[in-house]
Coordinates of C-alpha atoms and ligand atoms in Angstrom, one line a residue:
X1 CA -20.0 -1.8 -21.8
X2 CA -21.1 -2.3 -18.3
X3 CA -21.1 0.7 -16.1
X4 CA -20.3 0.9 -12.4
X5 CA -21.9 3.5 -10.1
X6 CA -20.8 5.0 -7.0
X7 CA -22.5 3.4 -4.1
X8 CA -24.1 6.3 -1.3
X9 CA -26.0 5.4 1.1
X10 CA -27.0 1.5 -0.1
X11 CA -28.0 3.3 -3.6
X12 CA -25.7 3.4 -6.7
X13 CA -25.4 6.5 -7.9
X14 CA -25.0 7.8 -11.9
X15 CA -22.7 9.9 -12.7
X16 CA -20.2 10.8 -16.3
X17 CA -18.2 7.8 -15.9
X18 CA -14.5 6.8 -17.3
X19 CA -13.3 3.9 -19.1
X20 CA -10.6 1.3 -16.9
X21 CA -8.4 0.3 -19.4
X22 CA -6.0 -2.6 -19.2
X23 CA -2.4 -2.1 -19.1
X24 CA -1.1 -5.1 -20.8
X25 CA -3.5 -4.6 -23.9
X26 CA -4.9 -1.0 -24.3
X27 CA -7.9 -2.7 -26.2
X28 CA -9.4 -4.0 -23.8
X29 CA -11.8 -2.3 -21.3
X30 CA -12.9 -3.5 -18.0
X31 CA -15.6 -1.4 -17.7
X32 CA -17.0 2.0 -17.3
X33 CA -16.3 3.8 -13.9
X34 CA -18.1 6.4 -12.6
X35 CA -16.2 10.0 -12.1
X36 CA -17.8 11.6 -9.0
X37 CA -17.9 15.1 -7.7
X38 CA -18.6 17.2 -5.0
X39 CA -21.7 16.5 -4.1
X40 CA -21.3 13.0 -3.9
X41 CA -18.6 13.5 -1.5
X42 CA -21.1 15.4 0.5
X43 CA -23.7 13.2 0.5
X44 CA -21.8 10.3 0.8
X45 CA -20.6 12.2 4.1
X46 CA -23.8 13.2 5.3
X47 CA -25.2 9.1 5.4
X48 CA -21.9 8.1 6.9
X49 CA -22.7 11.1 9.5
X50 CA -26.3 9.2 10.4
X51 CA -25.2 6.2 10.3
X52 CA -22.6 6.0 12.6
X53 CA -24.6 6.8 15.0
X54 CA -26.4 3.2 15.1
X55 CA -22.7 1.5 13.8
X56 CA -21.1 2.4 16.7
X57 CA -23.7 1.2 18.7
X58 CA -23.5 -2.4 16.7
X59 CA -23.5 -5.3 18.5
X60 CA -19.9 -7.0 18.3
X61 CA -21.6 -10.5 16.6
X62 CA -23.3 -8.1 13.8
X63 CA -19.6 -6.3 13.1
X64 CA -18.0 -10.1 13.2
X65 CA -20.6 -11.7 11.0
X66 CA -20.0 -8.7 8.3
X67 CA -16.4 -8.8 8.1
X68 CA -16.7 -12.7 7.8
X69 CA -18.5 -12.8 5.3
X70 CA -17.0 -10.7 3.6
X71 CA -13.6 -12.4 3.7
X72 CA -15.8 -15.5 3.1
X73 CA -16.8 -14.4 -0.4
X74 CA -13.4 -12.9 -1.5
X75 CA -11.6 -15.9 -0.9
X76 CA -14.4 -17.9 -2.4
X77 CA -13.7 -15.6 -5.7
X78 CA -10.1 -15.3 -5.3
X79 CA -9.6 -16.7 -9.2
X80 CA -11.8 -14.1 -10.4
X81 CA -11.2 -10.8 -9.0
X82 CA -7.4 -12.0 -8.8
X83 CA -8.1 -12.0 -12.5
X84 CA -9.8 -8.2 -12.6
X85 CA -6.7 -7.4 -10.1
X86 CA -4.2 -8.4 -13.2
X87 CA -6.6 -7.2 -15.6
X88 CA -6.7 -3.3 -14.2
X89 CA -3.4 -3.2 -12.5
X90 CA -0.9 -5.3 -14.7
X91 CA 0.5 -7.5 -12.0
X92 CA 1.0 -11.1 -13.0
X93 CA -2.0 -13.5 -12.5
X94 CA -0.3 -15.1 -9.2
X95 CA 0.7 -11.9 -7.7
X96 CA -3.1 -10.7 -8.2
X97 CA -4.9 -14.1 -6.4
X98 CA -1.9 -13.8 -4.1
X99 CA -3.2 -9.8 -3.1
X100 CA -6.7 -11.1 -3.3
X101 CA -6.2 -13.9 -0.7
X102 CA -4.6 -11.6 1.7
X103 CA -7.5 -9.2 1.4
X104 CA -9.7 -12.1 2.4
X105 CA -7.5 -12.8 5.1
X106 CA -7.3 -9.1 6.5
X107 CA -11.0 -9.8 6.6
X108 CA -10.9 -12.8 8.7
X109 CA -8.1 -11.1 11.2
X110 CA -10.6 -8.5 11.8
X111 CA -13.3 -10.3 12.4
X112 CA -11.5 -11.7 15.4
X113 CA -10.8 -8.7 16.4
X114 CA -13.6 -7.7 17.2
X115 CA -14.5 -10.2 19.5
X116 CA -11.1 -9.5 21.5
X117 CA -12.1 -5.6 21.8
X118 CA -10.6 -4.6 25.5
X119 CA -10.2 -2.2 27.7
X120 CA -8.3 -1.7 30.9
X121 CA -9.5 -1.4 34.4
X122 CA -6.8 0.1 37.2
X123 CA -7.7 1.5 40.1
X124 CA -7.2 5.3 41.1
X125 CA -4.2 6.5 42.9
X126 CA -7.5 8.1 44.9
X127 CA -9.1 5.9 47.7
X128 CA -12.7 4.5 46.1
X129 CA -11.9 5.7 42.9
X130 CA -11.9 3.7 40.1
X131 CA -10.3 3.9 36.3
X132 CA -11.4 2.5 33.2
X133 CA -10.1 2.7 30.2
X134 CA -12.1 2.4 26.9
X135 CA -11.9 3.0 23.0
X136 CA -14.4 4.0 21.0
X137 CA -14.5 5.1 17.6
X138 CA -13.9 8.0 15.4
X139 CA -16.8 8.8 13.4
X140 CA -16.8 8.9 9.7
X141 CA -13.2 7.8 8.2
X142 CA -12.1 9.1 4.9
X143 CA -9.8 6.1 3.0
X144 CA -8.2 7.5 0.3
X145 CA -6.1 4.2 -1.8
X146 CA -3.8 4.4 -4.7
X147 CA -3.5 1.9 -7.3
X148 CA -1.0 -0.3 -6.8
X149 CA -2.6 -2.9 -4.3
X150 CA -5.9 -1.8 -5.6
X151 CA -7.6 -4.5 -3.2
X152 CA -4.8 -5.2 -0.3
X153 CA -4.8 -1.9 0.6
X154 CA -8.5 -0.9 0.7
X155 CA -9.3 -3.8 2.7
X156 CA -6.5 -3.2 5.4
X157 CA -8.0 0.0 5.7
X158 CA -12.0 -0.3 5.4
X159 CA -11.7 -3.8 7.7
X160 CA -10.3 -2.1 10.8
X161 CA -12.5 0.5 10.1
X162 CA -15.9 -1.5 10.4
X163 CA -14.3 -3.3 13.0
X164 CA -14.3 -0.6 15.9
X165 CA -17.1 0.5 14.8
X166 CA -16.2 4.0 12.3
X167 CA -18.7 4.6 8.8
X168 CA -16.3 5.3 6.2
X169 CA -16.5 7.4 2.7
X170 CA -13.8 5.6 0.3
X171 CA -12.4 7.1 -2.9
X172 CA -10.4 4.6 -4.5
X173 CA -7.8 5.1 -7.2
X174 CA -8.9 6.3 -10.4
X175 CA -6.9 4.0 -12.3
X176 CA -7.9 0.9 -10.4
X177 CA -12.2 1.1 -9.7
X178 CA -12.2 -2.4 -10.6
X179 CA -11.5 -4.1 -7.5
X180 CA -12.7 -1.4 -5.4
X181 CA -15.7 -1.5 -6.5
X182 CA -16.3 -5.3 -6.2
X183 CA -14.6 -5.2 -2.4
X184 CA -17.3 -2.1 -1.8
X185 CA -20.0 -4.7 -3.0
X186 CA -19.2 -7.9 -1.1
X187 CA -19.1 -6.1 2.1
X188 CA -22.6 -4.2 1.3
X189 CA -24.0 -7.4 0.8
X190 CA -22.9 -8.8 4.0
X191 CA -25.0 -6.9 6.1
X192 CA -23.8 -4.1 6.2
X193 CA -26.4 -1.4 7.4
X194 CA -26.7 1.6 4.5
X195 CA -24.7 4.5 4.8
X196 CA -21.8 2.2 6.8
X197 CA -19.5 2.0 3.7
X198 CA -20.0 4.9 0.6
X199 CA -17.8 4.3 -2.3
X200 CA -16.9 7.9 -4.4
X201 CA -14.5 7.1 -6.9
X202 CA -13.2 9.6 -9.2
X203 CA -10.1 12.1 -9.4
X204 CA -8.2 13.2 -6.5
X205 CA -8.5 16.6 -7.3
X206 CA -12.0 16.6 -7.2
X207 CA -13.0 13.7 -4.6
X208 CA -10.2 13.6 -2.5
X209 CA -10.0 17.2 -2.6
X210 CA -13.5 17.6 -1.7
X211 CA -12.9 14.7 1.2
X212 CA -9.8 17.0 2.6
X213 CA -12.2 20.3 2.9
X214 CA -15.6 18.5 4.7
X215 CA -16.0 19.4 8.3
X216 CA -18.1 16.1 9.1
X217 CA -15.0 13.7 8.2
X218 CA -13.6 12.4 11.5
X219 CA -10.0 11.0 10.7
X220 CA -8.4 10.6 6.8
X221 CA -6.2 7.6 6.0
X222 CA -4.2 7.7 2.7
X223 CA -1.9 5.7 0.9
X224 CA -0.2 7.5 -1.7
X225 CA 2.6 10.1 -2.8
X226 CA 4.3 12.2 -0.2
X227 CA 3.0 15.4 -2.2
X228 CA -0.5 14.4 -1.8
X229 CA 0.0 13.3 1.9
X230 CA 1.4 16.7 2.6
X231 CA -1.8 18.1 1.0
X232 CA -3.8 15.6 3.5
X233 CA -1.8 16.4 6.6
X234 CA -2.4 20.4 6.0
X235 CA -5.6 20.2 5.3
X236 CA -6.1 17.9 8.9
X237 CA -4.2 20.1 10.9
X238 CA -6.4 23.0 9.6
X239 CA -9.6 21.0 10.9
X240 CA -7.8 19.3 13.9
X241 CA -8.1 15.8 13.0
X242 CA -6.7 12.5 12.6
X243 CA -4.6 11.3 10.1
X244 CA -2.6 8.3 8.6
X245 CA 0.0 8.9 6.0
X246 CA 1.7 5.7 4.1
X247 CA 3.8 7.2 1.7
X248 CA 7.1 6.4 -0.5
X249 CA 10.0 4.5 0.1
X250 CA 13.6 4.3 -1.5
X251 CA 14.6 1.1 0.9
X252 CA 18.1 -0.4 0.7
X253 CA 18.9 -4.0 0.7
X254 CA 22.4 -4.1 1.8
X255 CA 24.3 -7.7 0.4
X256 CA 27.2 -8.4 2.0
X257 CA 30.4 -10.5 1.6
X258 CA 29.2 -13.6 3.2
X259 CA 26.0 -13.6 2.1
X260 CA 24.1 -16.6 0.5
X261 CA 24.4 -15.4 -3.3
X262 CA 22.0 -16.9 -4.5
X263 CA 19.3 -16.3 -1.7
X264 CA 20.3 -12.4 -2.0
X265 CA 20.0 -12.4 -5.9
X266 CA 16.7 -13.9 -5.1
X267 CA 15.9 -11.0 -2.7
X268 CA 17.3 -8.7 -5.2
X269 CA 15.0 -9.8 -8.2
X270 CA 11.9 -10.0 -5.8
X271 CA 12.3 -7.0 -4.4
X272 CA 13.4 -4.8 -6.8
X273 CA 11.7 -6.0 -10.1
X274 CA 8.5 -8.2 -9.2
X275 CA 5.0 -6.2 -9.3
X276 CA 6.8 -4.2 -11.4
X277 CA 8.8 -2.5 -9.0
X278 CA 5.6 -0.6 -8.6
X279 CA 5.8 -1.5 -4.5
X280 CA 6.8 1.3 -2.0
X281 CA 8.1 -1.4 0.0
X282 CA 10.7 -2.0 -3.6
X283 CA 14.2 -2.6 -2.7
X284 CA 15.5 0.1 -5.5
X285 CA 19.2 0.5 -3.7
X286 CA 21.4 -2.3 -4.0
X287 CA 24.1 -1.9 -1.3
X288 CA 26.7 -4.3 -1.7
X289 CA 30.4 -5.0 -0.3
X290 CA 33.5 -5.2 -2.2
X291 CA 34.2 -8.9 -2.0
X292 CA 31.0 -10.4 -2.8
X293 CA 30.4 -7.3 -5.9
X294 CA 31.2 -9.1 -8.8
X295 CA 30.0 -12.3 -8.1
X296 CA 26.5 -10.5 -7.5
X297 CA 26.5 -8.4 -10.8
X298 CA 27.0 -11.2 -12.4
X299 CA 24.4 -13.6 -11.3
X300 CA 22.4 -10.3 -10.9
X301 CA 22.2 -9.6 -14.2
X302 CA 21.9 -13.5 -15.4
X303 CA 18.7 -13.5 -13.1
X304 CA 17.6 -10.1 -14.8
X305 CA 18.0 -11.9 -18.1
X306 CA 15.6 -14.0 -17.7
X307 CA 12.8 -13.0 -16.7
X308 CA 9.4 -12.8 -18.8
X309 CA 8.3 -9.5 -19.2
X310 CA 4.8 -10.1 -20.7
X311 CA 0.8 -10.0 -21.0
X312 CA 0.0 -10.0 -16.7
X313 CA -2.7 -12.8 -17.6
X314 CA -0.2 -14.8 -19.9
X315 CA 1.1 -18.1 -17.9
X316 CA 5.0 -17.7 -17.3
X317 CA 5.0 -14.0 -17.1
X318 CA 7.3 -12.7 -14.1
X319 CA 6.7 -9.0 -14.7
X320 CA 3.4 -7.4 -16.0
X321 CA 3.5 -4.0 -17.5
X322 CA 3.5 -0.6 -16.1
X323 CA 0.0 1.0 -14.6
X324 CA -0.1 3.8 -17.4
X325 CA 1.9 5.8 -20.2
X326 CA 2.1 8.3 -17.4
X327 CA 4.3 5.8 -15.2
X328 CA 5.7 4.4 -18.4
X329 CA 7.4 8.2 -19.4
X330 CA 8.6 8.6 -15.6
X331 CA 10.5 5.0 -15.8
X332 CA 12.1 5.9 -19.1
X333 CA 12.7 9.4 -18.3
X334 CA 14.8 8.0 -14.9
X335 CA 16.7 5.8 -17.3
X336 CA 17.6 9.1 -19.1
X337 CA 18.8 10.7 -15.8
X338 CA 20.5 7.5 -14.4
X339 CA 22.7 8.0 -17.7
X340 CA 23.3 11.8 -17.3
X341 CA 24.4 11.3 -13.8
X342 CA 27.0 8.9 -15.0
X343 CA 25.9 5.6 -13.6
X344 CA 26.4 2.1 -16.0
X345 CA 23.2 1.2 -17.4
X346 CA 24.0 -2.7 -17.4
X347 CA 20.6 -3.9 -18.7
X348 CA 17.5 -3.3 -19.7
X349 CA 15.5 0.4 -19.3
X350 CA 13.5 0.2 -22.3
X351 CA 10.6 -0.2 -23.9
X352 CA 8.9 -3.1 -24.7
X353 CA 6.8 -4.2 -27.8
X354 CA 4.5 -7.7 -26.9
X355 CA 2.0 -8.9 -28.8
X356 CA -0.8 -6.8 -26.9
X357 CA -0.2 -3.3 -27.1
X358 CA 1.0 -2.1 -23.5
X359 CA 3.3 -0.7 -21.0
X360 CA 5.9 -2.9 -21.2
X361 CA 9.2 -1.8 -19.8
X362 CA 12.1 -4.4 -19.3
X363 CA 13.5 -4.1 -15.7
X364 CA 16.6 -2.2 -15.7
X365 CA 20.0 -2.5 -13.7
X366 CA 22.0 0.3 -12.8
X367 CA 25.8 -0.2 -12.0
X368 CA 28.6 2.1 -10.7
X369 CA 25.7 4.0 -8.8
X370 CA 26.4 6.4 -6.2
X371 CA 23.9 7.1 -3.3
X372 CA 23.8 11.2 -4.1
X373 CA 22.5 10.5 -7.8
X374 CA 18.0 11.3 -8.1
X375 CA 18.2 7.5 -8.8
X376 CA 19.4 6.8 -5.5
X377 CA 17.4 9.5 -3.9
X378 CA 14.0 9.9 -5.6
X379 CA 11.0 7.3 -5.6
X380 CA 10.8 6.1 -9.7
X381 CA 8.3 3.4 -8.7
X382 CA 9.3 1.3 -11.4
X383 CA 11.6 -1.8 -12.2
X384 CA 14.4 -0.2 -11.7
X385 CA 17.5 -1.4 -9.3
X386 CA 20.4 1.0 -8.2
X387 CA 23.9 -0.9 -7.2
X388 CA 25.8 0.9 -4.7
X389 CA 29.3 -0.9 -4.1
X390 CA 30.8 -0.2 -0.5
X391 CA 33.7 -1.3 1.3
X392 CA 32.0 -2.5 4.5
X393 CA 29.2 -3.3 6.8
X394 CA 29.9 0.4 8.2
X395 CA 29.8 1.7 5.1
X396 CA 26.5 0.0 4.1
X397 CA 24.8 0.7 7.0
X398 CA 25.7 4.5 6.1
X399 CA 24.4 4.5 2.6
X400 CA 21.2 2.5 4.2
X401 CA 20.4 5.5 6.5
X402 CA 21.1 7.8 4.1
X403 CA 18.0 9.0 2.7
X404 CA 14.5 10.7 3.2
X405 CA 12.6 7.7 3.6
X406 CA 12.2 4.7 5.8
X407 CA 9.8 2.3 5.3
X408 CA 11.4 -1.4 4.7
X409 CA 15.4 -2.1 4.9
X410 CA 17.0 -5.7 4.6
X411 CA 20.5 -7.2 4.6
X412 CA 21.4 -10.1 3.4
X413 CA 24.6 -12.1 5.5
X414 CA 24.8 -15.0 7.0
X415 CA 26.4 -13.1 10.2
X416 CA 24.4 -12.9 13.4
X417 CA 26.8 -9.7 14.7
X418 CA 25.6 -8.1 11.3
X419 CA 22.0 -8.8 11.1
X420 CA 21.5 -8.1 14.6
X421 CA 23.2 -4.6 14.3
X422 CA 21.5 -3.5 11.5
X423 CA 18.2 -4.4 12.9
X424 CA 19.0 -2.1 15.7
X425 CA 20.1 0.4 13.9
X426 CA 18.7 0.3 10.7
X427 CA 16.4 3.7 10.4
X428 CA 13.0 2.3 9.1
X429 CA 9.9 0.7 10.2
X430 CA 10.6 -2.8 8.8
X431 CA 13.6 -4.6 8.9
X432 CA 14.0 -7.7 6.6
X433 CA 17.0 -10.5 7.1
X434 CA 17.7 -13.0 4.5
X435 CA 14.3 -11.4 3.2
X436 CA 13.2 -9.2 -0.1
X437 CA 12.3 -5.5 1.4
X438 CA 8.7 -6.3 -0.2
X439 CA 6.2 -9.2 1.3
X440 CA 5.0 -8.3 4.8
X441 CA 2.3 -10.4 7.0
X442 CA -1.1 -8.9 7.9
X443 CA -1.5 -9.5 11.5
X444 CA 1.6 -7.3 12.3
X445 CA 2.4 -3.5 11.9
X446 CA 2.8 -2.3 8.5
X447 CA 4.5 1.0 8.4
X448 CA 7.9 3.4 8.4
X449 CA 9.8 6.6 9.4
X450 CA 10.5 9.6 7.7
X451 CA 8.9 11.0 4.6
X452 CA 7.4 7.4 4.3
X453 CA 4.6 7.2 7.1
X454 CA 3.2 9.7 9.5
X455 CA 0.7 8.9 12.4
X456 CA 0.5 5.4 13.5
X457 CA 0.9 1.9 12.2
X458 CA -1.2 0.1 9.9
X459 CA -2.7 -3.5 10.3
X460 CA -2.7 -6.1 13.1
X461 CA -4.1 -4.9 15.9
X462 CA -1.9 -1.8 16.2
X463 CA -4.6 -0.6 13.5
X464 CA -6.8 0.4 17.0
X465 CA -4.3 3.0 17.8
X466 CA -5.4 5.4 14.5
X467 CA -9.4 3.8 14.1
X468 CA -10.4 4.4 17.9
X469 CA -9.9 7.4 20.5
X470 CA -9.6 6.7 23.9
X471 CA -11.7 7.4 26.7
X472 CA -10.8 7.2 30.3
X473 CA -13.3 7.1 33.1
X474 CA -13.1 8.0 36.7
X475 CA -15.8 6.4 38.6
X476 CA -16.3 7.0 42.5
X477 CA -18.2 4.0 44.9
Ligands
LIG1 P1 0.1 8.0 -7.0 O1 1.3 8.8 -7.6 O2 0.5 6.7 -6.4 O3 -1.0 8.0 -7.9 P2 -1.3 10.0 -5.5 O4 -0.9 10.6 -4.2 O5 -1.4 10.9 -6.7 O6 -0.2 8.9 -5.7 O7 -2.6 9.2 -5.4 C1 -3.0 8.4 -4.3 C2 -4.5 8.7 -4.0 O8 -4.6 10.1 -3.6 C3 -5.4 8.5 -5.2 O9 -6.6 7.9 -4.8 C4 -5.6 9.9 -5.7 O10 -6.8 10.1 -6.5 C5 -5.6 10.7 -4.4 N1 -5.3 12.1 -4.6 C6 -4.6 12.7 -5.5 N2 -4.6 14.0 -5.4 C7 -5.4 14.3 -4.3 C8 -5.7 15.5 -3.6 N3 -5.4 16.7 -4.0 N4 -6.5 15.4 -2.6 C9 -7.0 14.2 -2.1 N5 -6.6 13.0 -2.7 C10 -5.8 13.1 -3.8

């Protein structure tokens, strides 16, 4: 079995190392994956430390050609690591060169951007004075990534990080090494100086933990759970610096009477059940008026039906398995509480036998919901939707609001007074009409209000605003 080293300083590095084991057939092994520690953490630091020094200094055609490169050879092997994507993670086949494609294309989006780095120049409210303003970067950025777009997010992370100029440390998830690993070794081979980019994967407790407590990181930017991003924005505040906090969602798609049905049961299925409902962006609340109710169950659940729940590398799979037993218990155990609170289990919840042994779980459809019950209020990051019925647009919008989070919201109607007012007022950070909650473009702010996100917005070129300070400059003639 192959093993894969962390990567310090241009060097692999050997560590004890853990097997990455496939979710849609426990038998099968991807590989062995290092388990770092401490040290490495500190090490990887320390090179990141001395090599920003010349990185920031790059010239903007060196940073370009990198990150072009780079996108070059991921979507030039978008069939085969979309492949290791489905293989490690468990979303279908398409879904995996779909994530992989966009990672390339991050790539190439940042390596314009670079070349349209800017500044401003105003003049001083002082006679002969003049202002400029500049941005300049960090220092060493810690990117800590969970599993569930085990490529997508690294890369929207680590590519407007090389871009203005930071050296980063990276722990990816420990349940996903697989693609972090390869995007870690495309971009080293690029032309990358050493020291730029340090992969350290292993456990959070350990690597993460040991990336929270060093004095020498500049900025940290996580996607994960809201109880680790508490740990991260603590353990920031304590060493004043930056941070970037994606976190978990519980987003509403509100359906109303004169919706298209069958474009909302589209967005419904989408949202809620494809990558497994393993999306923080999921549409787990269904909000959905009085008049259109039945009609929607109904189709709803005919959709539901007949989906293929199966192998994530078998053709004509919809839905892949869960990531792990772990996620697997915490589905089921959600269907057990759904139950208890009194909502109408209408389909599905269980477990699945295929003819690989894995996590197979088929997508469940709660009725007769209400919005105070945990599966209305907590994240189960599974495929599992929640049907709220409501008397009105008011109503809806209510229900919608009502919650911790606020990271995606959508409606589906085919009224302009409606779409436009929940837009306004919708309390999240992406608003979706006619549209699945899940599925956002790359070259525009990714990110929400809330428990969901803290600090500022990911992707497109609002990504400058967390990877660069700003300087401003008073010069006198
Ligand atoms: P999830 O439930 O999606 O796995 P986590 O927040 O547990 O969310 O994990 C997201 C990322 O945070 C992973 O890379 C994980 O290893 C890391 N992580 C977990 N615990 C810690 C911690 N105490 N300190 C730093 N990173 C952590």
């Amino acid at each position: 079995m192959r093993m894969y080293a962390n990567f310090i300083n241009g060097e692999s590095i050997e560590n004890e190392s853990v097997s990455n084991i496939n979710p849609s057939d426990t038998n099968d092994v991807i590989g062995n994956y290092a388990r770092g520690n401490e040290q490495n953490v500190k090490d990887a630091v320390e090179c990141a430390k001395h090599a920003f020094l010349l990185w920031s200094k790059s010239g903007l055609l060196d940073r370009h050609t990198v990150l072009k490169k780079t996108s070059e050879e991921i979507i030039n092997r978008k069939e085969e690591l979309g492949k290791l994507l489905a293989r490690e993670e468990g979303k279908t086949l398409a879904e995996g060169v779909g994530e992989v494609t966009r990672a390339a294309q991050i790539f190439d989006f940042f390596a314009g951007e670079v070349l349209r780095l800017m500044g401003e120049s105003i003049p001083s409210i002082r006679p002969n004075i003049h202002v400029e303003i500049t941005r300049e970067p960090l220092g060493v950025v810690g990117i800590i990534t969970p599993w569930n777009f085990p490529i997508a997010i690294p890369a929207w992370k680590i590519a407007p990080a090389l871009c203005y100029g930071n050296t980063i440390v990276f722990k990816p998830a420990e349940l996903t090494p697989g693609c972090a690993w390869e995007l870690v070794d495309i971009i080293n081979r690029s032309g990358l100086p050493k020291g730029v980019l340090n992969l350290v994967m292993g456990k959070g407790s350990v690597v993460g933990q040991a990336i929270l407590e060093n004095e020498n990181i500049n900025a940290i930017t996580f996607t994960g759970s809201i109880e680790t991003g508490k740990l991260i924005a603590n353990a920031c505040a304590k060493h004043m610096r930056k941070y970037q906090l994606e976190m978990g969602g519980k987003n509403p798609l509100v359906i109303l009477d004169d919706a298209d049905l069958d474009k909302a049961v589209d967005c419904a299925i989408n949202g809620a059940f494809f990558s497994t409902g393993q999306r923080c962006t999921a549409s787990s609340r269904l909000i959905v008026t009085e008049g259109i109710y039945d009609k929607f169950i109904e189709a709803m659940l005919e959709g539901t039906k007949k989906l293929v729940i199966d192998n994530a590398l078998k053709e004509g799979t919809h839905i892949g398995p869960v990531i792990n037993d772990t996620q697997l218990q915490q589905d089921l155990e959600y269907i057990k509480v759904g139950r208890e609170e009194g909502a109408k289990l209408l389909f599905g919840g269980e477990r699945l036998n295929r003819e690989s042994p894995g996590y197979y779980f088929q997508p469940a459809l709660f009725t007769e919901c209400n919005n105070n019950m945990r599966i209305c209020r907590e994240e189960i990051f599974g495929p599992v939707a929640s049907v709220i019925k409501v008397k009105n647009y008011e109503e809806a919008l209510h229900v919608a609001n009502d919650t911790t989070f606020g990271l995606s919201s959508g409606i589906c109607t085919s009224s302009l007074k409606y779409s436009t007012d929940f837009k306004k007022n919708s309390i999240a950070g992406m608003v979706m009409v006619n549209l699945p909650t899940a599925g956002v473009d790359f070259h525009v702010p990714f990110g929400g209000r809330k428990n969901s996100s803290l600090g500022s917005r990911e992707q497109g070129k609002y990504a400058s605003e967390f990877y660069t300070n700003i300087k401003t400059s008073y010069i006198s003639h």
